[in-house]
Structures are given as structure tokens and as C-alpha cells.
Amino acid sequence: MIKDSWLFKPFTDKPIALISEDGEWIGSFKCDLEPETLKRFYRDMLAARILDERLVILLRTGKTSFVAPGAGHEAAQVGIAHAVKPKFDWLFPYYRDMGLMLALGIPAVELFAQAIATKADPNKGRQMPFHPGSKEFKVFNVASPIASHIPPAAGAAISMKLRNTGEVAVCTFGDGATSEGDWHAGINFASVQGAPAVFICENNRYAISVGYEKQTASENIAVKAQAYGMPGYYVDGMDVLASYYVVREAVERARSGHGPALVELVVYRYGPHSSADDDSRYRPKEEVELWKTQKDPIERFRRFLEKQGLWTAEWEASLREEITAELAKAAEEAEAAGEIPAEWMFDDVYAEPLWPQKEQRALVLEELS
């Protein structure tokens, strides 16, 4: 049952929004966030955008082999990051969530190191780029097979319920994931067990090169929650405050024993699906430009802050300079850490290495000597 005191109703006809395109607050309740928190949201969105740009530069300069651009997802990802308890709740992200992980507090040096596989990567360079994880922040390693992380998120959430830990598992994915069998199995199981989980779709309207209407007949993603007996929230993911408040409520709802929820954050990705994709083959440039110039989430939130007296051009310039310097330093530190030794691939397979790993490690060292 959904308590009457919840702010948001599921299964709305239109995406839930709290800020209009021109930056006016349109929520039915008062925004209770402190000015410094609102400015922090803006800083995190800018940092996510600049991080995205720097990671693309790593690809262009041959320092990494793969990127999955996140520009256009900043409001959704920053909203999610601030709606959970860092290092307490568990996050099961997907490969486009670098901005989310940065806003969560994961050091930028670790994200750069993961992208270029240096010793500063806590995962020892054993994942493909854009597949980070963090034991400290309870971030499950990103998995490439689409929706394969949904069942582990459901299982972790069921464990949290059985052990009464008070934690919540937050799992993100793209719209294409909702057409996969693993998605159905994981969400169905979480719902049946009343697990404290929040499943969040960052719906950017394209499953790689397949448009939304060609990969699902559902009118939206949120409505799919009906089939699993959980609330489904249809949200404007280009609105950082709508993303934050709805996800916060879904997390609080799950933490208080009301079971899982599905949240759809409608966004738009500006770049291709990945560095292996040519998006000009399946969507017009005019469509991309329309979203960039008229619906950008950072610009929309900037207009809101300006109306609140919290934004000036001088602050913006200072903020950009500060973030750019921080990320440049992190990138330099990640690169300076040095390449991962090849024999590290055999670490952590077993607590005590078995003879095959020992033999293979010796062969690698002999080959490289």
C-alpha cells in the first residue's frame, strides 16, 4: 500500500516535473533544499558534463579504447546520487553512469584510472573501460551483458530484507534492458519478496540504434511496473529536482518496508551509444540539436538557480575553472600511477591460487622477461 503522505502518485499520464523549461518551480509543495545543496547539485551536473568531455578526449588520444557518453543524463544521475546514502545503500549501475558515480563521491582519479587501466584503479584494470565498481562505496561492478545486473540487485535487496540492515539496493539501466529476460526475472523476484530495491530506467529513447517504439510496445517504461505489483513513476529526467525528489521518495518507501518501485527518468543522450556507434545512421542531427539547445538539463537548472538568486556568470566561470583543474589533476594522477602489471590478472581469483593460476602466472612472467 502507498501511504497518503507520499508526495508522488505512480502511473501519471505525463512525466513528473518540478521545474519548468524556463526555470520556474512548478511543484505542488515547497522546495525544502538549502541553497548550498541546490548549488551542489549544479556543481555535480557541471562536473559530470566536463568529466564526460575529458573521457572522450582519452579515446581520441588513444589512451582508452571505449567510451559510453553520458551527456544529457546529468540531471537524472545527480538526482539519484543525492537520493541515496553513500557507502550505505548499494548501487548497481550501468555503463553510462560515470556522472552518477562522480556525484556519489567516488574519486575522479579512480574513474580515470579505470578507463585507462592504471594502478590507481581499485579493480586492477580487469574490466573494460566504463565498467567501474567500488567496494568502499558499495558500487557493484558494471556488467556489459544488458540487464544481467538486475537479478544480483534483487538478490542483494532480498538479503538486506532478511538481515534487516536498513539498506536499499538502487539499480539503474537503459530502456533496452527492460526488454530482456533478466530484467523480468529480477524485478518479478524482488517484488514477490518485497525487497528494498529501487529500479531506475534512464530512458534515453534508444536501445543502441533501436528507437523506443521498435523495442517495446509499452506507452512508457513506468507502466510496466503494473505487471509486477509495484508503483511505477514516470519522471522528467532532464529535471534534476524531479529526479531527486521522486527517487528519494522511492528509496524512503523501500527502506520503510513498502517494497520495490520502478522509476523511469526520461532523458536524452547527446552522443552516440558508444565509441563503436554512428548515431547519424538512425537519428537526425536536428533532433539531437533540439535537445541540446532547448532542453539541456544543466541550462534548465541554471535558469532555476538564477531566479532564486543563486547563480551569477562570475560563479559559473569560477566553478568551471575549479572543476576543470580538479579533473585535469585527477587524470594526470591516474596516468602517472603507471600501467597494470600483466600478472595482476591472476590476483583475487581464489583466496589461495590453484596450480593452473600459478603455472599461467609463471608463463606470463617468463614471456615478458
Coordinates of C-alpha atoms in Angstrom, one line a residue:
M1 CA 0.0 0.0 0.0
I2 CA 1.2 3.5 -0.7
K3 CA 0.8 5.9 2.2
D4 CA -1.3 9.0 1.6
S5 CA 1.6 11.1 2.8
W6 CA 3.8 10.3 -0.2
L7 CA 4.4 13.3 -2.4
F8 CA 4.1 11.5 -5.7
K9 CA 1.5 9.3 -7.3
P10 CA 2.6 6.4 -9.6
F11 CA 1.4 5.9 -13.2
T12 CA 0.9 9.5 -14.2
D13 CA -0.1 10.3 -17.8
K14 CA 2.7 12.9 -18.1
P15 CA 6.3 12.9 -16.7
I16 CA 6.5 14.3 -13.2
A17 CA 8.3 17.7 -13.4
L18 CA 9.1 20.2 -10.7
I19 CA 10.9 22.9 -12.8
S20 CA 9.5 24.3 -16.0
E21 CA 11.7 24.8 -19.0
D22 CA 12.1 28.4 -18.2
G23 CA 13.3 27.6 -14.7
E24 CA 10.1 28.2 -12.6
W25 CA 9.3 25.9 -9.7
I26 CA 6.0 24.2 -10.6
G27 CA 5.9 21.6 -7.8
S28 CA 2.8 21.3 -5.6
F29 CA 5.0 21.5 -2.5
K30 CA 7.7 23.8 -1.3
C31 CA 11.3 23.0 -2.3
D32 CA 13.0 22.3 1.1
L33 CA 16.6 22.1 -0.1
E34 CA 19.1 24.5 1.3
P35 CA 20.8 27.0 -1.1
E36 CA 24.1 25.2 -0.7
T37 CA 22.6 21.9 -1.6
L38 CA 21.0 23.3 -4.7
K39 CA 24.3 24.8 -5.8
R40 CA 26.0 21.4 -5.1
F41 CA 23.5 19.8 -7.5
Y42 CA 24.6 22.3 -10.1
R43 CA 28.3 21.8 -9.5
D44 CA 27.8 18.0 -9.8
M45 CA 26.0 18.3 -13.1
L46 CA 28.7 20.5 -14.5
A47 CA 31.4 18.1 -13.2
A48 CA 29.6 15.2 -14.9
R49 CA 29.4 17.1 -18.2
I50 CA 33.1 18.1 -18.1
L51 CA 34.1 14.5 -17.0
D52 CA 32.3 13.2 -20.0
E53 CA 34.2 15.5 -22.3
R54 CA 37.5 14.6 -20.8
L55 CA 36.8 10.9 -21.1
V56 CA 36.1 11.3 -24.8
I57 CA 39.5 13.1 -25.2
L58 CA 41.1 10.0 -23.7
L59 CA 39.6 8.0 -26.5
R60 CA 40.6 10.5 -29.2
T61 CA 44.2 10.5 -27.9
G62 CA 44.4 6.7 -27.9
K63 CA 44.6 6.3 -24.1
T64 CA 41.4 4.3 -23.8
S65 CA 39.5 2.0 -26.2
F66 CA 35.9 2.6 -25.3
V67 CA 33.5 5.3 -24.1
A68 CA 29.8 5.4 -23.4
P69 CA 28.9 9.1 -23.4
G70 CA 26.6 10.3 -20.6
A71 CA 25.9 14.0 -21.7
G72 CA 22.2 14.6 -21.4
H73 CA 21.9 12.2 -18.4
E74 CA 23.3 14.7 -15.8
A75 CA 20.1 15.7 -14.1
A76 CA 18.9 12.0 -13.7
Q77 CA 22.3 10.8 -12.4
V78 CA 22.9 13.7 -10.0
G79 CA 19.4 13.3 -8.7
I80 CA 19.9 9.6 -8.0
A81 CA 23.3 10.2 -6.3
H82 CA 21.9 12.6 -3.8
A83 CA 18.8 10.5 -3.1
V84 CA 20.8 7.6 -1.6
K85 CA 23.0 7.2 1.5
P86 CA 26.6 6.9 0.1
K87 CA 28.6 4.0 1.4
F88 CA 25.5 2.6 3.0
D89 CA 23.0 1.9 0.2
W90 CA 24.1 -0.4 -2.6
L91 CA 24.3 0.9 -6.2
F92 CA 24.0 -1.5 -9.2
P93 CA 24.8 1.0 -12.1
Y94 CA 25.2 0.6 -15.9
Y95 CA 27.9 1.7 -18.2
R96 CA 26.7 5.2 -18.8
D97 CA 26.7 6.2 -15.1
M98 CA 30.1 7.8 -14.7
G99 CA 28.5 11.1 -13.7
L100 CA 26.4 9.3 -11.1
M101 CA 29.5 7.7 -9.6
L102 CA 31.4 11.0 -9.5
A103 CA 28.4 12.7 -7.8
L104 CA 28.2 9.8 -5.3
G105 CA 31.8 10.7 -4.2
I106 CA 33.9 8.2 -6.0
P107 CA 37.3 9.9 -6.6
A108 CA 37.7 11.1 -10.2
V109 CA 41.2 9.6 -10.2
E110 CA 39.7 6.1 -9.8
L111 CA 37.3 6.7 -12.7
F112 CA 40.1 7.9 -15.0
A113 CA 42.3 5.0 -13.9
Q114 CA 39.6 2.5 -14.6
A115 CA 39.2 4.0 -18.1
I116 CA 42.9 3.7 -18.9
A117 CA 43.7 0.7 -16.7
T118 CA 46.5 2.0 -14.4
K119 CA 47.5 1.1 -10.9
A120 CA 45.2 3.7 -9.5
D121 CA 42.2 1.6 -10.5
P122 CA 41.0 -0.3 -7.4
N123 CA 39.8 -3.1 -9.8
K124 CA 43.3 -3.6 -11.1
G125 CA 42.4 -2.9 -14.7
R126 CA 40.5 -6.1 -15.2
Q127 CA 37.3 -4.6 -16.6
M128 CA 36.7 -2.9 -20.0
P129 CA 36.6 0.9 -19.8
F130 CA 33.4 2.5 -18.4
H131 CA 32.9 -0.5 -16.2
P132 CA 34.0 0.7 -12.7
G133 CA 32.9 -0.5 -9.3
S134 CA 33.8 0.5 -5.7
K135 CA 33.9 -1.7 -2.6
E136 CA 34.2 1.4 -0.5
F137 CA 31.1 3.0 -2.0
K138 CA 29.2 -0.3 -2.3
V139 CA 29.0 0.1 -6.1
F140 CA 28.6 -3.3 -7.9
N141 CA 30.9 -3.6 -10.9
V142 CA 29.2 -2.6 -14.1
A143 CA 28.3 -5.6 -16.3
S144 CA 28.3 -5.5 -20.1
P145 CA 25.5 -8.0 -20.8
I146 CA 22.4 -5.9 -20.8
A147 CA 20.2 -6.4 -17.7
S148 CA 22.4 -9.1 -16.2
H149 CA 22.9 -7.0 -13.1
I150 CA 19.2 -6.9 -12.3
P151 CA 18.9 -10.3 -10.6
P152 CA 22.0 -9.7 -8.5
A153 CA 20.4 -6.4 -7.4
A154 CA 17.2 -8.2 -6.5
G155 CA 19.2 -10.9 -4.6
A156 CA 21.2 -8.3 -2.7
A157 CA 18.0 -6.5 -1.7
I158 CA 16.3 -9.7 -0.5
S159 CA 19.4 -10.3 1.6
M160 CA 19.1 -6.8 3.1
K161 CA 15.5 -7.5 4.0
L162 CA 16.3 -10.9 5.6
R163 CA 19.2 -9.3 7.6
N164 CA 17.2 -6.2 8.4
T165 CA 20.1 -3.9 7.6
G166 CA 18.1 -0.9 6.6
E167 CA 20.0 -0.7 3.3
V168 CA 18.4 -0.2 -0.1
A169 CA 19.6 -1.6 -3.5
V170 CA 19.4 1.0 -6.3
C171 CA 19.7 -0.4 -9.8
T172 CA 20.0 1.6 -13.0
F173 CA 19.7 0.6 -16.6
G174 CA 18.7 1.8 -20.0
D175 CA 15.3 1.4 -21.8
G176 CA 16.6 -1.5 -23.8
A177 CA 17.2 -3.5 -20.7
T178 CA 13.5 -3.6 -19.9
S179 CA 13.0 -5.9 -22.9
E180 CA 15.4 -8.5 -21.6
G181 CA 14.6 -11.8 -19.7
D182 CA 16.9 -11.0 -16.8
W183 CA 15.0 -7.7 -16.2
H184 CA 11.7 -9.6 -15.8
A185 CA 13.2 -12.3 -13.6
G186 CA 15.0 -9.9 -11.3
I187 CA 12.1 -7.4 -10.9
N188 CA 9.5 -10.1 -10.5
F189 CA 11.5 -11.8 -7.8
A190 CA 12.2 -8.5 -6.0
S191 CA 8.5 -7.7 -6.0
V192 CA 7.4 -11.1 -4.8
Q193 CA 9.8 -10.9 -1.9
G194 CA 9.0 -7.3 -1.0
A195 CA 12.7 -6.4 -1.4
P196 CA 14.0 -2.9 -0.5
A197 CA 15.0 -2.1 -4.1
V198 CA 14.5 0.8 -6.5
F199 CA 14.9 0.0 -10.2
I200 CA 15.6 3.1 -12.3
C201 CA 15.4 3.3 -16.0
E202 CA 17.4 6.1 -17.6
N203 CA 15.2 6.1 -20.7
N204 CA 17.2 8.0 -23.5
R205 CA 14.9 6.6 -26.2
Y206 CA 17.4 4.5 -28.0
A207 CA 18.5 0.9 -27.2
I208 CA 21.9 1.3 -29.0
S209 CA 20.5 2.0 -32.5
V210 CA 16.9 0.9 -32.0
G211 CA 14.3 3.6 -31.3
Y212 CA 12.0 3.2 -28.3
E213 CA 8.9 2.3 -30.4
K214 CA 10.8 -0.6 -32.1
Q215 CA 11.9 -2.3 -28.9
T216 CA 8.8 -2.1 -26.7
A217 CA 5.0 -1.6 -27.3
S218 CA 4.5 -0.1 -23.8
E219 CA 3.4 3.5 -23.8
N220 CA 6.2 4.2 -21.3
I221 CA 8.6 2.2 -19.1
A222 CA 6.9 3.1 -15.8
V223 CA 3.7 1.4 -16.8
K224 CA 5.5 -2.0 -16.9
A225 CA 5.5 -1.9 -13.0
Q226 CA 1.8 -2.7 -13.1
A227 CA 2.6 -6.2 -14.1
Y228 CA 4.8 -6.7 -11.0
G229 CA 2.5 -5.2 -8.4
M230 CA 4.8 -2.2 -7.6
P231 CA 4.4 1.5 -8.2
G232 CA 5.9 2.9 -11.4
Y233 CA 6.9 6.6 -11.5
Y234 CA 7.1 8.4 -14.9
V235 CA 9.6 11.3 -14.4
D236 CA 11.2 14.1 -16.5
G237 CA 14.8 13.1 -16.1
M238 CA 16.0 16.4 -17.6
D239 CA 14.8 18.0 -14.3
V240 CA 17.3 17.4 -11.5
L241 CA 14.9 18.2 -8.7
A242 CA 12.1 15.9 -10.0
S243 CA 14.7 13.2 -10.4
Y244 CA 16.0 13.7 -6.9
Y245 CA 12.6 14.1 -5.1
V246 CA 11.0 11.1 -6.8
V247 CA 14.0 8.8 -6.3
R248 CA 14.4 9.9 -2.7
E249 CA 10.8 9.0 -2.0
A250 CA 11.1 5.7 -3.7
V251 CA 14.2 4.9 -1.6
E252 CA 12.5 6.0 1.6
R253 CA 9.5 3.9 0.6
A254 CA 11.7 0.8 0.1
R255 CA 13.7 1.5 3.3
S256 CA 10.5 1.7 5.3
G257 CA 9.3 -1.8 4.2
H258 CA 6.9 -0.9 1.4
G259 CA 8.8 -3.0 -1.2
P260 CA 10.4 -2.1 -4.5
A261 CA 9.5 0.6 -7.1
L262 CA 10.3 1.3 -10.7
V263 CA 11.3 4.8 -11.6
E264 CA 11.5 5.9 -15.3
L265 CA 13.7 9.0 -15.8
V266 CA 13.1 10.3 -19.3
V267 CA 16.4 11.7 -20.6
Y268 CA 18.2 12.1 -24.0
R269 CA 21.8 11.2 -24.8
Y270 CA 23.6 13.7 -26.9
G271 CA 26.4 11.4 -28.0
P272 CA 26.3 8.1 -29.8
H273 CA 25.5 4.9 -27.8
S274 CA 29.3 4.3 -27.5
S275 CA 32.5 4.9 -29.4
A276 CA 31.6 1.9 -31.6
D277 CA 28.4 3.5 -32.8
D278 CA 27.5 6.0 -35.6
D279 CA 24.3 7.6 -34.4
S280 CA 23.8 9.6 -37.6
R281 CA 22.6 6.4 -39.2
Y282 CA 19.5 6.1 -37.1
R283 CA 18.6 9.6 -35.8
P284 CA 18.6 13.1 -37.4
K285 CA 21.1 15.7 -36.3
E286 CA 18.2 18.2 -36.0
E287 CA 16.7 16.0 -33.2
V288 CA 20.0 16.0 -31.3
E289 CA 20.4 19.8 -31.7
L290 CA 16.9 20.4 -30.5
W291 CA 17.5 18.6 -27.2
K292 CA 20.9 20.2 -26.8
T293 CA 19.8 23.8 -27.4
Q294 CA 16.2 23.7 -26.0
K295 CA 16.0 21.0 -23.3
D296 CA 19.5 20.8 -21.8
P297 CA 19.2 19.8 -18.1
I298 CA 22.1 22.0 -16.9
E299 CA 20.8 25.1 -18.6
R300 CA 17.3 24.4 -17.3
F301 CA 18.6 24.2 -13.7
R302 CA 20.8 27.2 -14.2
R303 CA 17.7 29.3 -15.1
F304 CA 16.1 28.0 -11.9
L305 CA 19.1 29.0 -9.7
E306 CA 19.3 32.4 -11.4
K307 CA 15.6 33.0 -10.4
Q308 CA 16.5 32.0 -6.8
G309 CA 19.4 34.5 -6.8
L310 CA 21.9 31.6 -6.5
W311 CA 23.7 31.9 -9.9
T312 CA 25.9 34.5 -11.5
A313 CA 28.1 34.4 -14.5
E314 CA 31.1 35.0 -12.3
W315 CA 30.3 32.0 -10.1
E316 CA 29.8 29.8 -13.2
A317 CA 33.2 30.8 -14.6
S318 CA 34.9 30.2 -11.3
L319 CA 33.1 26.8 -11.0
R320 CA 34.1 25.7 -14.4
E321 CA 37.7 26.6 -13.8
E322 CA 37.8 24.8 -10.5
I323 CA 36.2 21.6 -11.9
T324 CA 38.4 21.6 -15.0
A325 CA 41.5 21.9 -12.8
E326 CA 40.4 19.2 -10.4
L327 CA 39.6 16.7 -13.2
A328 CA 42.9 17.5 -15.1
K329 CA 44.8 16.8 -11.9
A330 CA 42.9 13.5 -11.4
A331 CA 43.6 12.5 -15.0
E332 CA 47.3 13.2 -14.5
E333 CA 47.4 11.2 -11.3
A334 CA 45.7 8.3 -12.9
E335 CA 48.1 8.2 -15.8
A336 CA 51.2 8.7 -13.5
A337 CA 50.2 5.7 -11.4
G338 CA 51.6 3.5 -14.2
E339 CA 50.4 0.5 -16.2
I340 CA 48.8 -2.5 -14.5
P341 CA 51.4 -5.4 -14.4
A342 CA 50.1 -8.2 -16.6
E343 CA 50.4 -10.8 -13.9
W344 CA 47.8 -8.9 -11.8
M345 CA 45.2 -10.7 -13.9
F346 CA 45.7 -13.8 -11.8
D347 CA 45.1 -12.0 -8.5
D348 CA 42.0 -12.5 -6.4
V349 CA 40.7 -15.4 -8.5
Y350 CA 40.9 -17.6 -5.4
A351 CA 42.0 -16.8 -1.8
E352 CA 44.8 -19.2 -2.4
P353 CA 45.8 -19.6 -6.1
L354 CA 45.4 -23.0 -7.6
W355 CA 48.2 -24.7 -9.6
P356 CA 46.7 -23.6 -13.0
Q357 CA 46.9 -19.9 -12.0
K358 CA 50.4 -20.4 -10.6
E359 CA 51.6 -22.0 -13.8
Q360 CA 50.0 -19.5 -16.0
R361 CA 51.4 -16.6 -14.0
A362 CA 54.9 -18.0 -14.3
L363 CA 54.5 -18.4 -18.0
V364 CA 53.4 -14.8 -18.4
L365 CA 56.3 -13.5 -16.4
E366 CA 58.7 -15.7 -18.4
E367 CA 57.2 -14.4 -21.7
L368 CA 57.5 -10.8 -20.6
S369 CA 61.0 -11.1 -19.1

